[in-house]
């Protein structure tokens, strides 16, 4: 009798241990698979501390903002942007959209590459910011939605600081081994010094030669220049972007006159409205 009771006790303990092990394993898998919750609020501004400010040129700087914990993520969908709130030179409130150059794979912080214009109202706020100051941020914002593999190829036409959403989308595609989308980028600026993120863009073109192509265009090039000269033309789009097809899309982002001209070029080349998107 005692022997049978001992056996029953051992069986009960073994079952209990198995149940605990299964529960623990399930909890571990759940926590691993669960996507970290983002730090953004689409309705309310939240404060993020500036932890690093690095001047890239006379009017461009990289701003690094800390998230609440070292493992926090911003929670910004690919191709969307945030609203930043600041004050202009007269103390008036300014709100302007910006696209971070970082992804949610960059935990603990996010970065903005900002070109500061002499008369820019939000540019004044960024120019005056010092490490330790806080930026008010709200988001996510934007109409663009991207899913890996949703198109065979993406064409991109960017001008000036319009490169930031293109850079973010391109990074997300190239760093995802399951995404085979090919990216073709035309990037236009006035001078060589105006080119933002050139080192990073050239690095991606070198590391992913079969998936990412970039074509630079300058209006005022230096004496030694191997890119194109002038403005983005229909011929450039025809040569360096994927041809119109149901499984491609062309994105554009730049100053309003450029966006208008590019839309006209794309229409003339046979790209339907469904094949085009403007940030």
Coordinates of C-alpha atoms in Angstrom, one line a residue:
X1 CA 0.0 0.0 0.0
X2 CA 2.8 2.4 0.9
X3 CA 4.6 1.5 -2.3
X4 CA 1.5 2.4 -4.4
X5 CA 1.1 5.7 -2.5
X6 CA 4.7 6.4 -3.1
X7 CA 4.3 5.7 -6.8
X8 CA 1.2 8.0 -7.0
X9 CA 3.1 10.8 -5.3
X10 CA 6.0 10.5 -7.7
X11 CA 3.6 10.5 -10.7
X12 CA 1.8 13.5 -9.3
X13 CA 5.1 15.4 -8.8
X14 CA 6.3 14.5 -12.3
X15 CA 3.1 15.7 -13.9
X16 CA 3.2 18.9 -11.9
X17 CA 6.8 19.5 -12.9
X18 CA 5.9 18.9 -16.6
X19 CA 3.0 21.4 -16.4
X20 CA 5.3 24.0 -14.8
X21 CA 7.9 23.4 -17.5
X22 CA 5.4 23.7 -20.3
X23 CA 3.9 26.9 -18.8
X24 CA 7.4 28.4 -18.4
X25 CA 8.3 27.5 -21.9
X26 CA 5.1 28.9 -23.3
X27 CA 5.6 32.1 -21.4
X28 CA 9.2 32.4 -22.7
X29 CA 8.1 31.9 -26.3
X30 CA 5.3 34.4 -25.8
X31 CA 7.6 37.1 -24.4
X32 CA 10.1 36.4 -27.2
X33 CA 7.5 36.7 -30.0
X34 CA 5.7 39.6 -28.5
X35 CA 6.6 42.9 -30.3
X36 CA 7.9 45.5 -27.8
X37 CA 5.4 48.3 -27.2
X38 CA 6.3 51.6 -28.9
X39 CA 6.9 54.9 -27.0
X40 CA 4.9 57.1 -29.2
X41 CA 1.4 58.5 -28.6
X42 CA -0.6 59.6 -31.7
X43 CA -2.8 62.0 -29.7
X44 CA -0.4 63.5 -27.1
X45 CA 3.1 64.9 -27.2
X46 CA 5.7 63.1 -25.2
X47 CA 9.1 64.4 -24.1
X48 CA 12.4 62.8 -25.3
X49 CA 15.8 63.9 -24.0
X50 CA 18.5 65.0 -26.4
X51 CA 21.6 62.9 -25.5
X52 CA 23.9 63.7 -28.5
X53 CA 24.1 66.5 -31.1
X54 CA 26.7 66.0 -33.9
X55 CA 27.3 68.7 -36.5
X56 CA 27.6 67.0 -40.0
X57 CA 28.1 70.3 -42.0
X58 CA 27.6 74.0 -41.6
X59 CA 23.8 73.6 -41.6
X60 CA 23.1 69.9 -41.0
X61 CA 23.3 68.0 -37.7
X62 CA 22.3 64.6 -36.3
X63 CA 20.2 64.6 -33.1
X64 CA 20.0 61.5 -30.9
X65 CA 17.2 61.3 -28.4
X66 CA 17.0 58.7 -25.6
X67 CA 14.0 56.5 -25.1
X68 CA 12.7 55.6 -21.6
X69 CA 14.9 52.4 -21.3
X70 CA 17.8 50.9 -23.1
X71 CA 15.5 48.3 -24.7
X72 CA 12.7 50.7 -25.6
X73 CA 11.6 51.1 -29.2
X74 CA 10.1 54.2 -30.8
X75 CA 7.3 52.2 -32.4
X76 CA 7.2 53.9 -35.8
X77 CA 5.9 51.9 -38.8
X78 CA 8.2 51.8 -41.8
X79 CA 7.7 55.0 -44.0
X80 CA 5.8 57.0 -41.4
X81 CA 6.9 60.1 -39.5
X82 CA 6.6 62.0 -36.3
X83 CA 5.5 65.5 -35.4
X84 CA 8.1 67.6 -33.5
X85 CA 7.0 70.7 -31.5
X86 CA 9.3 73.6 -30.7
X87 CA 9.5 77.4 -30.7
X88 CA 10.6 79.8 -33.4
X89 CA 12.8 82.9 -32.9
X90 CA 9.9 85.0 -31.7
X91 CA 8.7 82.3 -29.2
X92 CA 5.8 81.1 -31.3
X93 CA 4.9 77.4 -31.2
X94 CA 5.9 75.4 -34.3
X95 CA 5.0 71.9 -35.3
X96 CA 6.7 70.1 -38.2
X97 CA 6.9 66.5 -39.5
X98 CA 10.3 64.7 -39.5
X99 CA 11.3 61.1 -40.4
X100 CA 13.8 59.4 -38.1
X101 CA 16.7 57.7 -39.8
X102 CA 16.6 54.9 -37.2
X103 CA 14.4 51.8 -37.1
X104 CA 12.8 49.9 -34.3
X105 CA 15.9 47.6 -34.5
X106 CA 17.8 50.5 -33.1
X107 CA 16.7 50.1 -29.5
X108 CA 17.0 52.7 -26.7
X109 CA 17.1 55.8 -28.9
X110 CA 16.1 57.4 -32.2
X111 CA 17.9 59.8 -34.5
X112 CA 16.9 62.8 -36.7
X113 CA 19.2 64.2 -39.4
X114 CA 18.1 67.9 -39.7
X115 CA 19.0 70.5 -42.3
X116 CA 18.6 73.9 -40.6
X117 CA 17.6 76.7 -42.9
X118 CA 18.4 80.4 -42.0
X119 CA 14.8 81.4 -42.0
X120 CA 13.3 78.1 -40.9
X121 CA 11.1 78.4 -37.9
X122 CA 11.7 74.9 -36.6
X123 CA 15.3 75.1 -37.8
X124 CA 15.7 77.8 -35.1
X125 CA 14.5 75.4 -32.4
X126 CA 16.9 72.7 -33.5
X127 CA 19.8 75.1 -33.8
X128 CA 19.3 76.3 -30.2
X129 CA 18.9 72.8 -28.7
X130 CA 21.6 71.6 -26.3
X131 CA 22.3 68.1 -24.9
X132 CA 20.0 67.6 -22.0
X133 CA 17.1 69.6 -23.6
X134 CA 13.8 67.8 -24.3
X135 CA 11.9 67.5 -27.6
X136 CA 8.1 67.2 -27.7
X137 CA 7.1 64.4 -30.1
X138 CA 3.8 62.9 -31.3
X139 CA 3.1 60.1 -33.7
X140 CA 3.1 57.9 -35.7
X141 CA 1.8 60.0 -38.6
X142 CA 1.5 59.4 -42.3
X143 CA -0.4 57.5 -45.0
X144 CA 2.3 55.2 -46.3
X145 CA 2.1 51.6 -45.3
X146 CA 4.8 49.1 -46.2
X147 CA 4.8 45.3 -46.0
X148 CA 7.9 43.2 -46.9
X149 CA 7.5 42.0 -50.5
X150 CA 4.4 44.0 -51.3
X151 CA 6.1 45.1 -54.6
X152 CA 8.8 43.6 -56.7
X153 CA 10.7 46.9 -57.0
X154 CA 10.6 50.4 -55.6
X155 CA 11.6 53.5 -57.5
X156 CA 12.5 56.6 -55.4
X157 CA 12.9 60.2 -56.4
X158 CA 14.2 62.4 -53.6
X159 CA 15.3 66.0 -53.3
X160 CA 17.2 67.6 -50.4
X161 CA 15.9 66.5 -46.9
X162 CA 13.3 64.5 -48.7
X163 CA 15.8 61.7 -48.5
X164 CA 14.9 60.8 -44.9
X165 CA 11.8 58.7 -45.6
X166 CA 13.5 57.0 -48.5
X167 CA 16.5 56.2 -46.3
X168 CA 14.2 54.7 -43.6
X169 CA 12.3 52.5 -46.1
X170 CA 15.5 51.4 -47.9
X171 CA 17.2 50.5 -44.6
X172 CA 14.1 48.4 -43.5
X173 CA 14.1 46.5 -46.8
X174 CA 17.8 45.8 -47.0
X175 CA 18.2 44.8 -43.4
X176 CA 15.3 42.3 -43.7
X177 CA 16.7 39.0 -45.2
X178 CA 13.2 37.9 -46.1
X179 CA 12.5 41.0 -48.2
X180 CA 13.8 40.7 -51.8
X181 CA 12.4 44.0 -53.0
X182 CA 14.9 45.9 -55.2
X183 CA 15.3 49.7 -54.6
X184 CA 16.3 52.2 -57.2
X185 CA 16.9 55.7 -55.9
X186 CA 17.5 59.0 -57.7
X187 CA 18.7 61.7 -55.3
X188 CA 18.9 65.3 -56.3
X189 CA 20.5 68.3 -54.6
X190 CA 21.9 71.7 -55.5
X191 CA 25.5 71.2 -54.3
X192 CA 27.7 68.3 -53.2
X193 CA 27.6 69.6 -49.6
X194 CA 23.8 69.4 -49.7
X195 CA 23.8 65.6 -50.0
X196 CA 22.5 64.1 -46.7
X197 CA 23.5 60.7 -45.5
X198 CA 25.9 60.1 -48.4
X199 CA 28.2 57.9 -46.5
X200 CA 25.4 55.7 -45.3
X201 CA 23.8 55.6 -48.8
X202 CA 27.1 54.7 -50.4
X203 CA 27.6 52.0 -47.8
X204 CA 24.2 50.4 -48.5
X205 CA 24.9 50.5 -52.3
X206 CA 28.3 48.7 -51.7
X207 CA 26.9 46.1 -49.2
X208 CA 23.7 45.3 -51.3
X209 CA 24.8 45.8 -54.9
X210 CA 22.1 43.5 -56.3
X211 CA 19.3 45.1 -54.3
X212 CA 20.0 48.8 -54.1
X213 CA 21.1 51.3 -56.8
X214 CA 21.6 55.0 -56.2
X215 CA 21.9 57.8 -58.8
X216 CA 23.0 61.3 -57.7
X217 CA 22.0 64.5 -59.5
X218 CA 23.5 67.9 -58.7
X219 CA 22.5 71.3 -60.1
X220 CA 25.8 72.9 -59.2
X221 CA 28.4 70.0 -59.2
X222 CA 32.0 70.3 -58.2
X223 CA 34.7 70.2 -60.9
X224 CA 35.2 66.5 -60.4
X225 CA 31.8 64.8 -60.4
X226 CA 30.8 61.4 -61.7
X227 CA 27.0 61.8 -61.2
X228 CA 24.5 63.6 -63.3
X229 CA 24.1 67.4 -63.7
X230 CA 21.0 69.5 -63.8
X231 CA 17.5 68.6 -62.7
X232 CA 15.8 65.2 -62.6
X233 CA 14.4 64.5 -66.1
X234 CA 12.0 62.0 -67.6
X235 CA 15.0 60.3 -69.3
X236 CA 16.7 59.8 -65.9
X237 CA 13.5 58.3 -64.4
X238 CA 13.1 56.0 -67.4
X239 CA 16.8 54.8 -67.1
X240 CA 17.1 54.5 -63.4
X241 CA 13.6 53.5 -62.0
X242 CA 11.7 50.3 -62.7
X243 CA 9.4 50.5 -65.7
X244 CA 5.6 50.9 -65.1
X245 CA 4.1 47.6 -63.9
X246 CA 1.5 46.4 -61.5
X247 CA 4.1 45.1 -59.1
X248 CA 6.2 48.3 -58.7
X249 CA 5.8 51.6 -57.0
X250 CA 7.6 54.9 -57.3
X251 CA 7.9 57.1 -54.2
X252 CA 8.7 60.8 -54.3
X253 CA 9.7 63.4 -51.7
X254 CA 11.2 66.8 -52.1
X255 CA 10.4 70.5 -52.3
X256 CA 6.9 71.3 -53.7
X257 CA 8.1 72.4 -57.2
X258 CA 10.1 69.2 -57.5
X259 CA 7.2 67.0 -56.4
X260 CA 4.9 68.7 -59.0
X261 CA 7.5 68.2 -61.8
X262 CA 8.2 64.6 -60.9
X263 CA 4.4 63.8 -60.8
X264 CA 4.1 65.2 -64.3
X265 CA 7.1 63.2 -65.5
X266 CA 5.8 60.0 -64.0
X267 CA 2.3 60.6 -65.5
X268 CA 3.9 61.2 -69.0
X269 CA 5.9 57.9 -68.6
X270 CA 2.8 55.9 -68.0
X271 CA 3.0 55.4 -64.2
X272 CA -0.6 55.2 -62.9
X273 CA -1.7 56.9 -59.7
X274 CA -1.7 53.5 -58.0
X275 CA 2.0 53.2 -58.9
X276 CA 2.9 56.5 -57.3
X277 CA 3.2 57.8 -53.8
X278 CA 4.2 61.2 -52.5
X279 CA 5.4 61.6 -48.9

